[in-house]
Each structure stands twice: as structure tokens, then as C-alpha cells.
CSV table of C-alpha atoms and ligand atoms in Angstrom, one decimal:
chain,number,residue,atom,x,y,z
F,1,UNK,CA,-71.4,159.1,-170.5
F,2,UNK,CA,-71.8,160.8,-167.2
F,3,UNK,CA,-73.1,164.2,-166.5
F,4,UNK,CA,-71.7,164.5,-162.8
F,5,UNK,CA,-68.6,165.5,-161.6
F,6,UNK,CA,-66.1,164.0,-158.9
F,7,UNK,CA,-65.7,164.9,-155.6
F,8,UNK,CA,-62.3,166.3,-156.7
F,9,UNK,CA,-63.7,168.3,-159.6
F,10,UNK,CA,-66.5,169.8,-157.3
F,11,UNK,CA,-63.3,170.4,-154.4
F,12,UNK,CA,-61.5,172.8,-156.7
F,13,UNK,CA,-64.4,174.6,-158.5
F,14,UNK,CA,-65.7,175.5,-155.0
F,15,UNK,CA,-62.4,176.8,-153.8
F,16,UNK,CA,-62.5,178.9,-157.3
F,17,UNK,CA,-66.0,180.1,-156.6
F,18,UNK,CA,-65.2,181.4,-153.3
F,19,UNK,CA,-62.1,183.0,-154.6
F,20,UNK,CA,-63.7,184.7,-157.4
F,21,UNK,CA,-66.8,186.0,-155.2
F,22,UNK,CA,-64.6,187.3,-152.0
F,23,UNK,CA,-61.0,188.2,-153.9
F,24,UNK,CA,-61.5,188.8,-157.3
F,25,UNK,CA,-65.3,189.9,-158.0
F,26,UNK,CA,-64.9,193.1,-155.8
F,27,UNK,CA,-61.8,194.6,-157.1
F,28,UNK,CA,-62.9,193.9,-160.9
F,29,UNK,CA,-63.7,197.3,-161.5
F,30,UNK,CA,-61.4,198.3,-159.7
F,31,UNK,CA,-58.5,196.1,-162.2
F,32,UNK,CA,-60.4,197.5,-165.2
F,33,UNK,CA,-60.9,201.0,-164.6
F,34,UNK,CA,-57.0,201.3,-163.2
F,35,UNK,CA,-55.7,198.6,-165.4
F,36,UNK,CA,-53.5,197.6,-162.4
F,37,UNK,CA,-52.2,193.6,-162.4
F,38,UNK,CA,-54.0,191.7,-159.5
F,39,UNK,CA,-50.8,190.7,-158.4
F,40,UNK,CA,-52.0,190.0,-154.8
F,41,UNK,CA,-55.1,187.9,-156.0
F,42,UNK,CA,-53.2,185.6,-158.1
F,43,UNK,CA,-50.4,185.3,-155.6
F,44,UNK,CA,-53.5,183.9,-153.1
F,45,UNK,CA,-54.8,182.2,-156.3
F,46,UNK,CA,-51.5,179.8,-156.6
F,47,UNK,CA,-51.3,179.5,-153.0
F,48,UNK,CA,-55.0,177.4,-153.4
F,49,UNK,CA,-53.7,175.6,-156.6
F,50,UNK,CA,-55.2,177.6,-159.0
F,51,UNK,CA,-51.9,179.0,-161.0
F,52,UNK,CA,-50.8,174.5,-161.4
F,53,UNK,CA,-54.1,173.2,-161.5
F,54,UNK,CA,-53.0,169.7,-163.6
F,55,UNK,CA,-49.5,170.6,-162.3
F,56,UNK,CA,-48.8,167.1,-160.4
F,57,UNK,CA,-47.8,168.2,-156.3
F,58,UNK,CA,-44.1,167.1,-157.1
F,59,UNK,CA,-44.1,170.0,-159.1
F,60,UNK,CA,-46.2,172.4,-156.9
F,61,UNK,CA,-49.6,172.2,-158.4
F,62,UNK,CA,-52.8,170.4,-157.8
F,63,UNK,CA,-52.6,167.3,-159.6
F,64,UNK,CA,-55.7,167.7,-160.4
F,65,UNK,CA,-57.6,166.6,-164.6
F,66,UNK,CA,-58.7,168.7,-167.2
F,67,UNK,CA,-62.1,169.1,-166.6
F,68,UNK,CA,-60.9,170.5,-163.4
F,69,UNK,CA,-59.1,173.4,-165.2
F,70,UNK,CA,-62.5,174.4,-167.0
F,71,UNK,CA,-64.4,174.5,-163.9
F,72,UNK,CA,-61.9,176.5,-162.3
F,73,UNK,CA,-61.5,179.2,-164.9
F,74,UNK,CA,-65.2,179.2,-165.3
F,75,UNK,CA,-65.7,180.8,-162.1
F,76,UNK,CA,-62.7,182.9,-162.3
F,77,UNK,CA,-63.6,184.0,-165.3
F,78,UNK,CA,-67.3,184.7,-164.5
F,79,UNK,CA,-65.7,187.3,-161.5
F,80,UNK,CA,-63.5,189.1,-163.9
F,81,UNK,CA,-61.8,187.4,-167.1
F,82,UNK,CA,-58.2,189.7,-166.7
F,83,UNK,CA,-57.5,187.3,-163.6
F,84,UNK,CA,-58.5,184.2,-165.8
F,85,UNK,CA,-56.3,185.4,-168.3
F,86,UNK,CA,-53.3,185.7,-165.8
F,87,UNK,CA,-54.5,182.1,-164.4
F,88,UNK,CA,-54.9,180.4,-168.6
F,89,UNK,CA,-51.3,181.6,-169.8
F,90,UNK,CA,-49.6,180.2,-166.1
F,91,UNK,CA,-51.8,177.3,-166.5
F,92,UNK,CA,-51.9,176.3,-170.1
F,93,UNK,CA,-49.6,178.2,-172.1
F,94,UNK,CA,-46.3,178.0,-169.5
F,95,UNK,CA,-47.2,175.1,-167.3
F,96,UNK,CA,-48.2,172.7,-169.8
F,97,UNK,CA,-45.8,172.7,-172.4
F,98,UNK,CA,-42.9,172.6,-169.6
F,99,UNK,CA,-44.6,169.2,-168.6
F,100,UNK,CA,-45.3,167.7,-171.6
F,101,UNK,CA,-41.7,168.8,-173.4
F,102,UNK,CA,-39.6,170.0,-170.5
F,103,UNK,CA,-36.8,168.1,-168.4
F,104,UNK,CA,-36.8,167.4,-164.9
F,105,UNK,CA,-34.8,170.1,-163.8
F,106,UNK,CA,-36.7,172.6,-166.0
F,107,UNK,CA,-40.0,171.3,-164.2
F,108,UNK,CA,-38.1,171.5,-160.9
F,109,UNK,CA,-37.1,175.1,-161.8
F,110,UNK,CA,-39.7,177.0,-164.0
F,111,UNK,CA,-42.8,174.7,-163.5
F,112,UNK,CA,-43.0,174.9,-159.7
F,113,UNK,CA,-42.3,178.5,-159.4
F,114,UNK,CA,-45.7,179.0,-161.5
F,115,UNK,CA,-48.0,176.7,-160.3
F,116,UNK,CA,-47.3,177.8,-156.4
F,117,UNK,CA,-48.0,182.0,-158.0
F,118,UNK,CA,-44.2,182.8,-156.3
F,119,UNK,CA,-44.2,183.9,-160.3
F,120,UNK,CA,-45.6,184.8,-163.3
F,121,UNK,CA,-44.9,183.1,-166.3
F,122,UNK,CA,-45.7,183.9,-170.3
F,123,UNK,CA,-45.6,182.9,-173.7
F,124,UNK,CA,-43.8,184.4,-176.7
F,125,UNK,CA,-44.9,183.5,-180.0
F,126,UNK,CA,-46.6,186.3,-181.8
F,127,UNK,CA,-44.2,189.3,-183.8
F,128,UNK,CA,-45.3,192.4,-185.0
F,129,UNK,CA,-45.7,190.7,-187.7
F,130,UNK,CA,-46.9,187.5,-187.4
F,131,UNK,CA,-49.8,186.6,-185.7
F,132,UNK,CA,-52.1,183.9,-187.2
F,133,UNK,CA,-49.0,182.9,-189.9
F,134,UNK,CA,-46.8,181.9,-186.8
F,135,UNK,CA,-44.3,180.5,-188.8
F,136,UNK,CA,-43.8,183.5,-190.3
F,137,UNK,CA,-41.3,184.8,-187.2
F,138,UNK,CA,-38.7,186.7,-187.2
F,139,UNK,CA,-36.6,186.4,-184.0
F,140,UNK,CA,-33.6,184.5,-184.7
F,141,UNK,CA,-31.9,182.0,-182.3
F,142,UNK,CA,-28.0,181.3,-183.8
F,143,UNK,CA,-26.6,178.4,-182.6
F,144,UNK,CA,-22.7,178.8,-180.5
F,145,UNK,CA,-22.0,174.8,-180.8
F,146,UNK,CA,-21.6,174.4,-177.3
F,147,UNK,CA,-25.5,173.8,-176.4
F,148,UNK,CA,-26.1,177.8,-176.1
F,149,UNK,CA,-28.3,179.9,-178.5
F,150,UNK,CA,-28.0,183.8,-179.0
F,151,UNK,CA,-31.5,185.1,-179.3
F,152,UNK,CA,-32.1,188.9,-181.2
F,153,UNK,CA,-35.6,189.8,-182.1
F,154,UNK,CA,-39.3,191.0,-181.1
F,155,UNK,CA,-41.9,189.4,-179.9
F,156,UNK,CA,-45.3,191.7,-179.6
F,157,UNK,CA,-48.3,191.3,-177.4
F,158,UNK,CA,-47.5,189.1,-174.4
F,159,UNK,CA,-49.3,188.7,-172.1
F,160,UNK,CA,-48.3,189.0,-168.5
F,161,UNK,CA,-45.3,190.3,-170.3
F,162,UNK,CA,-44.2,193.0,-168.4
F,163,UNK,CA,-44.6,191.1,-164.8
F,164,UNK,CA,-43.3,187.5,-165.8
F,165,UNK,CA,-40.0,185.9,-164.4
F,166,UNK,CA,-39.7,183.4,-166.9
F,167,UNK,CA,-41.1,183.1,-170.9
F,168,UNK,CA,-41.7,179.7,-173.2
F,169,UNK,CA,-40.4,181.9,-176.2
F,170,UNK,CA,-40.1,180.6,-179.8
F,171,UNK,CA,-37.4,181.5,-182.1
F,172,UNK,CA,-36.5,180.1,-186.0
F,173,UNK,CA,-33.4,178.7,-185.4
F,174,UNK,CA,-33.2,177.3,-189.1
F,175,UNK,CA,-34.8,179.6,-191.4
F,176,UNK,CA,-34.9,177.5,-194.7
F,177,UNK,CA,-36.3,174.9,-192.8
F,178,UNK,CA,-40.3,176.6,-192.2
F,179,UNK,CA,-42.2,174.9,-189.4
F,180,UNK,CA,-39.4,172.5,-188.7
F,181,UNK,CA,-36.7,175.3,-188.2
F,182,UNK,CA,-38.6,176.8,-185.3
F,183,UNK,CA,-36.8,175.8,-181.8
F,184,UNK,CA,-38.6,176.2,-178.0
F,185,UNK,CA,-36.6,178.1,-174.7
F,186,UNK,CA,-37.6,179.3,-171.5
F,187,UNK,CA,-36.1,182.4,-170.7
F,188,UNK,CA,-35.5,184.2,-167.9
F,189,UNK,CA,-36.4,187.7,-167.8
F,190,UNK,CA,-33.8,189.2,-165.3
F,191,UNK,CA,-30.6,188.2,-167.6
F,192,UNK,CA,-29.0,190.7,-169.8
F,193,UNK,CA,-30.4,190.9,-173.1
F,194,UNK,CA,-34.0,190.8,-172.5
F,195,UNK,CA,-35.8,194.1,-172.6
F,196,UNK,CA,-39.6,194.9,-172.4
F,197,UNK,CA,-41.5,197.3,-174.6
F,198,UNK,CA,-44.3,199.6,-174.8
F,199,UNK,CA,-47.1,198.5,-173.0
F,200,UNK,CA,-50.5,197.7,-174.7
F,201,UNK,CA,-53.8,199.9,-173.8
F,202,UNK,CA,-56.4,197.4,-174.4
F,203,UNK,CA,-60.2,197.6,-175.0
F,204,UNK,CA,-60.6,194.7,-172.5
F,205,UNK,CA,-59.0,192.5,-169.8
F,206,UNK,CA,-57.1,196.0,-168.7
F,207,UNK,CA,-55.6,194.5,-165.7
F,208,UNK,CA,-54.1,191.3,-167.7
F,209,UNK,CA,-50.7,193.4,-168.2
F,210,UNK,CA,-49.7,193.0,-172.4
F,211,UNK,CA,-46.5,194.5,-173.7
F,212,UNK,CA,-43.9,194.0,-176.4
F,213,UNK,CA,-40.8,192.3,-175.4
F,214,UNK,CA,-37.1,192.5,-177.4
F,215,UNK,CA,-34.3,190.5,-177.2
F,216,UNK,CA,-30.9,191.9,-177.9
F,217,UNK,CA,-28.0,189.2,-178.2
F,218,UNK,CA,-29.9,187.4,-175.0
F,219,UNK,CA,-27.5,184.1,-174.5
F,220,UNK,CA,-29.9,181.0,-174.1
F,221,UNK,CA,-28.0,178.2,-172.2
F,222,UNK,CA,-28.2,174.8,-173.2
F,223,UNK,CA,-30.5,174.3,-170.0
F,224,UNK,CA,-32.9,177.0,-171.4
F,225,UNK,CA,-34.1,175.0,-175.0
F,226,UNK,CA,-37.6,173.2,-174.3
F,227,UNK,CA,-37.8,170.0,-176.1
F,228,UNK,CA,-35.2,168.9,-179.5
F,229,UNK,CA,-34.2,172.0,-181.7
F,230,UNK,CA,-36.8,172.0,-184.6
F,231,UNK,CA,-39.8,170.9,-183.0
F,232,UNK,CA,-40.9,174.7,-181.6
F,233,UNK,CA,-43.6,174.7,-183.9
F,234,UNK,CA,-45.1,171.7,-182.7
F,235,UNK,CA,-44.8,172.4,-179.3
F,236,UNK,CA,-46.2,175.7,-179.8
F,237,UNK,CA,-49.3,174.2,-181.6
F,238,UNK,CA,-49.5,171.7,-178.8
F,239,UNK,CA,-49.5,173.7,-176.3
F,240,UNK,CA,-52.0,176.1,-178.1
F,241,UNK,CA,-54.9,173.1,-178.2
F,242,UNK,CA,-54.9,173.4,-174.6
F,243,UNK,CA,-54.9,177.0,-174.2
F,244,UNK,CA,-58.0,177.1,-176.4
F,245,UNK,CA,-60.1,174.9,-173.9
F,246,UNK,CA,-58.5,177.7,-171.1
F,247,UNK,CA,-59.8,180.2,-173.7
F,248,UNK,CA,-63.5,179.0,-174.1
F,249,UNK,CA,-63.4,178.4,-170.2
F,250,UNK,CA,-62.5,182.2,-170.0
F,251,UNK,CA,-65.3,182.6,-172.6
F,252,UNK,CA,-68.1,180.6,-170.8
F,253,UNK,CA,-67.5,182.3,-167.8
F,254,UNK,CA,-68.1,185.7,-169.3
F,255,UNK,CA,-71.4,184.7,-171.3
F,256,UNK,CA,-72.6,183.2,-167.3
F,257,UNK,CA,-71.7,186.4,-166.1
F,258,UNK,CA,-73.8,188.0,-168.4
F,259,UNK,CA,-76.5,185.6,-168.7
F,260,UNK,CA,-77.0,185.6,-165.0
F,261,UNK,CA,-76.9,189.7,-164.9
F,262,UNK,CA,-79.6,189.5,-167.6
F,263,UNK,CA,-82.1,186.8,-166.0
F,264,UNK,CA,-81.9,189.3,-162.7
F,265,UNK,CA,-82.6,192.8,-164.8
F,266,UNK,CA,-85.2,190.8,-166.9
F,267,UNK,CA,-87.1,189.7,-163.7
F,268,UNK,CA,-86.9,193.1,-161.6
F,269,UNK,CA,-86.8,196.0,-164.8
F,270,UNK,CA,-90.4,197.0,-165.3
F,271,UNK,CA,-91.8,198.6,-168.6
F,272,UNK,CA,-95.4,199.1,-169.5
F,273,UNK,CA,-96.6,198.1,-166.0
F,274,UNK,CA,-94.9,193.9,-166.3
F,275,UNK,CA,-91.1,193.0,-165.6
F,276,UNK,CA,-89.5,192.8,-169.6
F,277,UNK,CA,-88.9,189.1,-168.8
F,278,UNK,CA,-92.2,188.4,-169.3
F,279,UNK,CA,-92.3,190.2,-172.9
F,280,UNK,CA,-91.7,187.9,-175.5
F,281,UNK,CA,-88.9,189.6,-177.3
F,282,UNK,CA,-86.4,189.3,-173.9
F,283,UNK,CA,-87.8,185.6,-173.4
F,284,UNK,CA,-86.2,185.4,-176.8
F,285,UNK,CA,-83.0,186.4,-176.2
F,286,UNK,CA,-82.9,184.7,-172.6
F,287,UNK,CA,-83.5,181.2,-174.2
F,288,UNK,CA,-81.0,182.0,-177.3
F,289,UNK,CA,-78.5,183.1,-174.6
F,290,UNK,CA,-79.5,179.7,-172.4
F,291,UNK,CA,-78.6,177.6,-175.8
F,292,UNK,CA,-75.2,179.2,-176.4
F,293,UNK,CA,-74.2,179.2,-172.9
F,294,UNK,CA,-75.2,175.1,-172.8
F,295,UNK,CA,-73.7,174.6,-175.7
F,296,UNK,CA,-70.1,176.3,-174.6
F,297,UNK,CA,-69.9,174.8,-171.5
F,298,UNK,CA,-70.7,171.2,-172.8
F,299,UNK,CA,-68.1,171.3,-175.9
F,300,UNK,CA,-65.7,172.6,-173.9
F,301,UNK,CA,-65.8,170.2,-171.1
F,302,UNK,CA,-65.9,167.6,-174.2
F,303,UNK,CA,-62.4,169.6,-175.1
F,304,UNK,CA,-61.0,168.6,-171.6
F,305,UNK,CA,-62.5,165.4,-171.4
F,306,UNK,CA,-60.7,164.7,-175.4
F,307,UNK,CA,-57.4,166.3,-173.7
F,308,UNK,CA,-57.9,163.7,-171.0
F,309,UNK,CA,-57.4,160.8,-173.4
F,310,UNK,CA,-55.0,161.9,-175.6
F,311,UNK,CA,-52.5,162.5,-172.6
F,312,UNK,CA,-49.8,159.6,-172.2
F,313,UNK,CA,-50.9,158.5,-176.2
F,314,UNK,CA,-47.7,159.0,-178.9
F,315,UNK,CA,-49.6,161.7,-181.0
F,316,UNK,CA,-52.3,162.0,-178.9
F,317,UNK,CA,-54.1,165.2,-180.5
F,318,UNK,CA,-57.8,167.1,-179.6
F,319,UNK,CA,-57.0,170.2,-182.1
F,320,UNK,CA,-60.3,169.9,-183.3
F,321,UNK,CA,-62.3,169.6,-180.4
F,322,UNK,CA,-60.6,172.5,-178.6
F,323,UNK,CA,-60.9,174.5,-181.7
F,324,UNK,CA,-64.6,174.1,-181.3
F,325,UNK,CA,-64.9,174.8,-177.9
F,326,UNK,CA,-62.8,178.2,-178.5
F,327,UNK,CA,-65.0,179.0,-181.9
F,328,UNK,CA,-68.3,178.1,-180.2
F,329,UNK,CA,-67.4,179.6,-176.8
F,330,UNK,CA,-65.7,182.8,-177.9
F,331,UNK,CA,-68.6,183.6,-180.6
F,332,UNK,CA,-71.2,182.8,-177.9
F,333,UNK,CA,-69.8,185.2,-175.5
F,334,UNK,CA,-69.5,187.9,-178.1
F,335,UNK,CA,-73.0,187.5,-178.8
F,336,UNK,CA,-74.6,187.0,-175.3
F,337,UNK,CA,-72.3,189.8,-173.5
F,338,UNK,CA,-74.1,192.1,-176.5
F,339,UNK,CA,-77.3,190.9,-176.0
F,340,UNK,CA,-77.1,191.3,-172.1
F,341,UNK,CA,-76.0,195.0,-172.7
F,342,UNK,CA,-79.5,195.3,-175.0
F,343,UNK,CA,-81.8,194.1,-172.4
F,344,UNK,CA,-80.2,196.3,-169.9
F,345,UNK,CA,-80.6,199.5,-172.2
F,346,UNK,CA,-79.0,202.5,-171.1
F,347,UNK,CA,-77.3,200.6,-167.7
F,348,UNK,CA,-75.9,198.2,-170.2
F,349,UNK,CA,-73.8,201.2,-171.9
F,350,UNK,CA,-73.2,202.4,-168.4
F,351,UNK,CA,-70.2,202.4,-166.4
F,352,UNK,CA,-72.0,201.2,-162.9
F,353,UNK,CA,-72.9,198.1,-164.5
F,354,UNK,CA,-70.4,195.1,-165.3
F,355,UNK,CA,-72.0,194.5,-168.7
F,356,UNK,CA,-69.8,196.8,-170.7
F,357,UNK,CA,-67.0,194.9,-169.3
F,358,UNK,CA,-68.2,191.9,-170.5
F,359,UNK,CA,-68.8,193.2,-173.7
F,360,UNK,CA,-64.9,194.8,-173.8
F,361,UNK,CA,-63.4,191.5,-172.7
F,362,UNK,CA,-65.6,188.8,-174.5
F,363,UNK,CA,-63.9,190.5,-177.8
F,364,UNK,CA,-60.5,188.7,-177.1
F,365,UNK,CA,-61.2,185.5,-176.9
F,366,UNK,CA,-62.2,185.9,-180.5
F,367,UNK,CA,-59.1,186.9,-181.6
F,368,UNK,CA,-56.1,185.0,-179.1
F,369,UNK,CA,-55.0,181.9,-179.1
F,370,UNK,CA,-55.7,181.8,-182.4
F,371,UNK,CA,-58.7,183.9,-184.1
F,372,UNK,CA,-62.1,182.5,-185.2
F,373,UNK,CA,-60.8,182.2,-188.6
F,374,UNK,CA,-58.1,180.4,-187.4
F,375,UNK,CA,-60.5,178.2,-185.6
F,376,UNK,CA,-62.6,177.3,-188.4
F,377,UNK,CA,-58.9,176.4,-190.8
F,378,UNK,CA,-58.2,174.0,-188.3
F,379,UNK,CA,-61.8,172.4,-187.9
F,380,UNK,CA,-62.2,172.6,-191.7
F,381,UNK,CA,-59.1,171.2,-192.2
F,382,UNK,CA,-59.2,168.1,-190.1
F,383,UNK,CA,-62.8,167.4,-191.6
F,384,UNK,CA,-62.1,167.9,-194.9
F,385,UNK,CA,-59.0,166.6,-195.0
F,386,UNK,CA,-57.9,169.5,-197.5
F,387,UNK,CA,-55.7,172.2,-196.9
O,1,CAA,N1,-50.2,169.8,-182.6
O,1,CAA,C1,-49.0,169.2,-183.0
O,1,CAA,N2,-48.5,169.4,-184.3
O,1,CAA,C2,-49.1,170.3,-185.1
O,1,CAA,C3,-50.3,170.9,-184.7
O,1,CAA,C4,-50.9,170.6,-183.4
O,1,CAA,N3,-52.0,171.2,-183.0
O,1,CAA,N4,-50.7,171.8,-185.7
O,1,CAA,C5,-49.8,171.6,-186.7
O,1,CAA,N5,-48.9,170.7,-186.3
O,1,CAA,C6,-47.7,170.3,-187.1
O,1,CAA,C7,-48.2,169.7,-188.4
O,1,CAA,O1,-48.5,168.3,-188.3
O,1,CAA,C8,-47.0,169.9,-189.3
O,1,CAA,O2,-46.0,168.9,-189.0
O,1,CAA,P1,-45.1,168.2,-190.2
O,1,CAA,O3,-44.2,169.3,-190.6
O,1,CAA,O4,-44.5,167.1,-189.5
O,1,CAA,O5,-46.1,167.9,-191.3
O,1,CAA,C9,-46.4,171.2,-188.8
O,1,CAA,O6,-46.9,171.4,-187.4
O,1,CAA,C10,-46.8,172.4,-189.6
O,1,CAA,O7,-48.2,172.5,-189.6
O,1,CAA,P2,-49.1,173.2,-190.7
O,1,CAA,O8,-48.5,173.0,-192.1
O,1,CAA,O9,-50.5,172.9,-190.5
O,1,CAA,O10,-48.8,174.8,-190.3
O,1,CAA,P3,-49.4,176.1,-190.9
O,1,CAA,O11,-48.2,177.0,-191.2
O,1,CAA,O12,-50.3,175.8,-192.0
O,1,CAA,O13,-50.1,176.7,-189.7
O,1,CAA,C11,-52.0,177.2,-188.3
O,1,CAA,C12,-51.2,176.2,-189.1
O,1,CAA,C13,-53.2,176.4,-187.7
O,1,CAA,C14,-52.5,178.4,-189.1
O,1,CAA,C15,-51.1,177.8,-187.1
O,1,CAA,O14,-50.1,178.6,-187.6
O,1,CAA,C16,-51.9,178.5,-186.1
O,1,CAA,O15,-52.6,177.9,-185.2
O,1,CAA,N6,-51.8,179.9,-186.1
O,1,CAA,C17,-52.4,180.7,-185.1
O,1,CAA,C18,-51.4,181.1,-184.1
O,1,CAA,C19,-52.0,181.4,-182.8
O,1,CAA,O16,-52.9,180.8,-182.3
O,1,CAA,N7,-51.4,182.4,-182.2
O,1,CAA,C20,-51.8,182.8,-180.8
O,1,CAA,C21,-50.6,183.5,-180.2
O,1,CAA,S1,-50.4,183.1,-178.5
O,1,CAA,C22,-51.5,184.0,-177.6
O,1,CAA,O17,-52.5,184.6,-178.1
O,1,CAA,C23,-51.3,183.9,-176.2
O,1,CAA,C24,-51.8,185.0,-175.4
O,1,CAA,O18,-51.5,186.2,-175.4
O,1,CAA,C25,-52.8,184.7,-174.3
């Protein structure tokens, strides 16, 4: 067990940090009150490795481990958690299951556009109506026989939807089949047949673009399926594990946000002639907001660290450990970002302040990537051994 991190680790979180402060930190309010993508921030963000950060440099990323990736997001998040959504579905959701499932040419192709920010990448597995019950899809990919798929269907809040080049989309190609009739593609949005839909007003991360996307006889070639036919499911889940730990980065860096706003209001805001740090009450929340924020950051840099060693094993898995780090993270950033707009008072409901933001955006990393109830089926699950 060590505590410190290596030289490489420190490297890319400081490049993050200084990103987030100069870049991404001013314009937040900016992204949110305009709800315009950051496009020029995350293109300088992939120039510095942050759109491929366990990408390997053959492939246009950083090369760099896990516990990187959380360290990373962290700070991005902490500056404004739209770009650190952007940066988790290039990183995890696209990236990683391209790597992992993908063939050289596809890495050559889709991966290395990503990871360098040239594009924007996505993932397509929620339907209008099928969210948590995944298998429950829809979209329908019909086989030609000659390697090639046609692909009619919807596919409802994507994020980075309406900007991405390319999408790891999942379609049943085998209906009777359930989980095991599910088949992986990367598309390409600029071919005929793909259309995009409404766009999504959201309560939070407003400048993380989410829309609807259709597909309407969309030819897939033989070079577009990701992985064997059938296994979509599994990739999807596998690829989901490590978008939670991208998730409770996202959430971490949130709760610091508002931790740190708090500790700084708690020490300078006076009432009844003492700063309201000193009243018990606020110390009360400070130290229950220290706990959570400890307690995030250390299960999910357990997550990475489990992610670390399952990589390069058969049916290596750390479902459950990144389903704690999202539940524990996502719940702690809910309830910090709500206590930092308490101990602010009226500038915590104001506009001029940050901490509404916080408030708007912690909400979704309860519910993406899998809800908390979600989270707590898989946990329970894998402990109990039941289903
Ligand atoms: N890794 C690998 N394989 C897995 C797996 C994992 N994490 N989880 C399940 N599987 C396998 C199972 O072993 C099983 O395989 P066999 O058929 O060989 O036995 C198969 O997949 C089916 O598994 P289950 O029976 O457990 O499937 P289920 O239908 O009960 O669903 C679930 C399980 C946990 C509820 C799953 O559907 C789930 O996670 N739902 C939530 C979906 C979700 O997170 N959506 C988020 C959308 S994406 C998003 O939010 C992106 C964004 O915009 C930022």
C-alpha cells in the first residue's frame, strides 16, 4: 500500500490543473449560462493528452495508467464538470472499448482521431425507452451476409451527440437471443442514414452538447462491427465499469469544488460578530463534507487501481469496485454541493456564485452511467451472490 503518486501521475494532473485554472475555469459560466460546447478547450485539451489519457502513443494518446485518468478528471472536473463530461465519454466510453475490443485498423482510424481531440467521439446505448434495462433496445441491426449490417432505430440522450464524428453504438442484432443478441459498431456520423435529433435542455453540464440520434437504413460495413456479433452487451457493460470510475472522478471534482468554496465563505462570512466557521453547526458540515470528499477520492482511486489489475487478465472484472466509487462519489457530491449552497445562504442560490452550478451538475452523475439504483443491483448482486 502506497499513498504517493509517480512522477508520471503527478506530470499529467499538473498539466490538467493548469488547464482547468487558465482554459476551462474562466469560461465555465460562460459554457453554462450559453450552453455552448467548449469545442476550442477540448481541442487544446487532446492536444496535452487529456482526450487519450491511457490511449498508448501509437495510438495518439498518453500512455499513461488509470489512476492517471482520475487525477486528471478531478481537476477538470473541479473547473467545470461539462468539459469533464466531454473528456470521460472520449476517454472511457469511446477510447476504451475501441482498445480493449477493437482491431488494429479500427484503433488506427477511430481511436487516434479521439485521443489527439481532432474529434469528438460518443456512445450509443440508451432508447427512449431503455435506460437502466439496456437490453431492452430497440434499434435493430439486420444482417446482409456479406459482413455488412443495416441499422434502423433511436438512440436518445447522447452525449456529445450532436458534435461527434464517430459513435460506439449498440444495436440487437438477434432479438430472441436477450443480452447475447446485442452486437457492437462504430459509426460514422457523416454517412447517409444517420440523423440527429432534438437537442436536450439540461438542468446541468449545459455546455456537454446531449441529443437524440436516429438511424434510418444506415449501412454498417463489415469494418464498422466492434468485437464478435453477440457480445455488445458485454462490451457495453465493460466499457461502462470504467466509465463509472470517469464518473465518480467527475463527481469528486465537483464535491472539491464545493468543499473548497465553502472552507473560503466559512472563514471570511461573518455573522453575530465571528466568521460562521467557527460556529459549530458549519464546523459540522465542513468535517461531514471532509469525510465524503476522503472517502470519494480514495474508493475511486481504489476503482483505478482494481482496473489496473484486471487489465491483460481473461475476465479480468472491477464492476463492483467502480460501482462503489460512482455510488459513493455521485451521492457525496449531491450532498456536499447542497450543503455548500446552505452555508453560502442566499449567494449559494445566486447566480454570481458557482455553487448553484455545482448543485445543477452533481445531479447527473447520480443518474448516468448507470443510476444509484443501478449501482447498488450490481454491488448487491456481486455480494450476495443473488439476483
Ligand atoms: N462486464 C462484463 N460482462 C458483464 C458485465 C460486466 N460489467 N455485466 C454483466 N455482464 C454479462 C453477464 O455476465 C451476462 O453474461 P452471460 O450471458 O454470459 O451470463 C450478461 O452480461 C447479462 O448480464 P445480466 O444478466 O446481469 O444483465 P441484466 O439484464 O440483468 O442487466 C444491469 C444488468 C446491471 C442492470 C445492466 O443492464 C446495467 O448496467 N444497466 C444500466 C445501463 C447504464 O448504465 N446505462 C448508461 C447509459 S450510457 C451513458 O449514460 C453515457 C453518457 O451519456 C455519459
Amino acid at each position: 500500500m502506497d499513498f504517493k503518486f509517480s512522477e508520471e501521475q503527478l506530470l499529467i494532473q499538473d498539466v490538467a490543473r493548469r488547464i482547468a485554472q487558465e482554459k476551462v475555469a474562466p469560461s465555465a459560466e460562460y459554457h453554462d449560462r450559453t450552453g455552448e460546447f467548449p469545442l476550442e478547450n477540448i481541442r487544446l485539451m487532446g492536444e496535452s493528452g487529456l482526450m487519450g489519457i491511457e490511449v498508448p502513443a501509437e495510438y495518439g494518446g498518453a500512455g499513461l495508467d488509470p489512476i492517471s485518468y482520475v487525477l486528471a478528471m478531478v481537476e477538470i472536473a473541479a473547473a467545470d464538470a461539462a468539459h469533464s463530461t466531454i473528456m470521460s465519454v472520449n476517454n472511457s466510453l469511446f477510447c476504451n472499448g475501441i482498445l480493449k475490443f477493437g482491431t488494429e485498423a479500427q484503433k488506427q482510424l477511430y481511436v487516434r482521431a479521439i485521443a489527439e481531440g481532432r474529434e469528438i467521439g460518443a456512445f450509443a446505448l440508451t432508447e427512449p425507452q431503455s435506460g437502466s434495462d439496456a437490453t431492452a433496445m430497440r434499434c435493430r441491426a439486420v444482417a446482409r451476409g456479406d459482413g455488412s449490417y443495416v441499422v434502423n432505430g433511436k438512440k436518445s440522450w447522447i452525449t456529445s451527440g450532436p458534435v461527434a464524428k464517430y459513435i460506439v453504438l449498440f444495436a440487437m442484432t438477434d432479438p430472441d437471443k436477450g443480452a447475447r443478441g446485442i452486437t457492437a459498431f462504430v459509426v460514422d456520423t457523416a454517412k447517409a442514414g444517420f440523423h440527429r435529433g432534438k437537442t436536450e435542455p439540461k438542468l446541468g453540464i449545459r455546455a456537454s452538447a446531449t441529443c437524440e440520434i436516429e438511424f434510418q437504413d444506415y449501412v454498417a460495413a463489415p469494418e464498422e462491427v466492434l468485437g464478435k456479433p453477440g457480445e455488445g452487451f458485454k462490451i457495453a457493460m465493460g466499457v461502462l465499469d470504467a466509465g463509472r470510475i470517469g464518473i465518480a472522478s467527475q463527481a469528486v471534482g465537483i464535491s472539491r469544488a464545493a468543499y473548497e468554496a465553502t472552507l473560503v465563505y466559512a472563514r471570511e462570512r461573518k455573522a453575530f460578530g465571528a466568521p460562521i466557521g467557527s460556529f459549530q453547526m458549519i464546523q459540522s458540515k465542513i468535517a461531514d463534507m471532509k469525510c465524503k470528499l476522503d472517502a470519494s477520492l480514495l474508493l475511486t482511486l481504489r476503482a483505478a487501481w482494481a482496473k489496473q489489475q484486471a487489465e491483460g487478465q481473461p475476465h479480468g472484472r472491477f464492476s463492483t469496485e467502480a460501482s462503489v466509487a460512482k455510488l459513493t462519489a455521485s451521492e457525496a457530491a449531491m450532498w456536499i454541493a447542497h450543503q455548500a449552497v446552505q452555508v453560502h445562504g442566499g449567494m449559494g442560490y445566486s447566480k454570481e456564485m458557482p455553487l448553484e452550478r455545482y448543485f445543477r451538475d452533481a445531479k447527473i452523475t447520480e443518474i448516468y452511467e448507470g443510476t444509484s439504483e443501478i449501482q447498488r443491483l450490481v454491488i448487491a448482486r456481486h455480494e450476495t451472490g443473488l439476483r
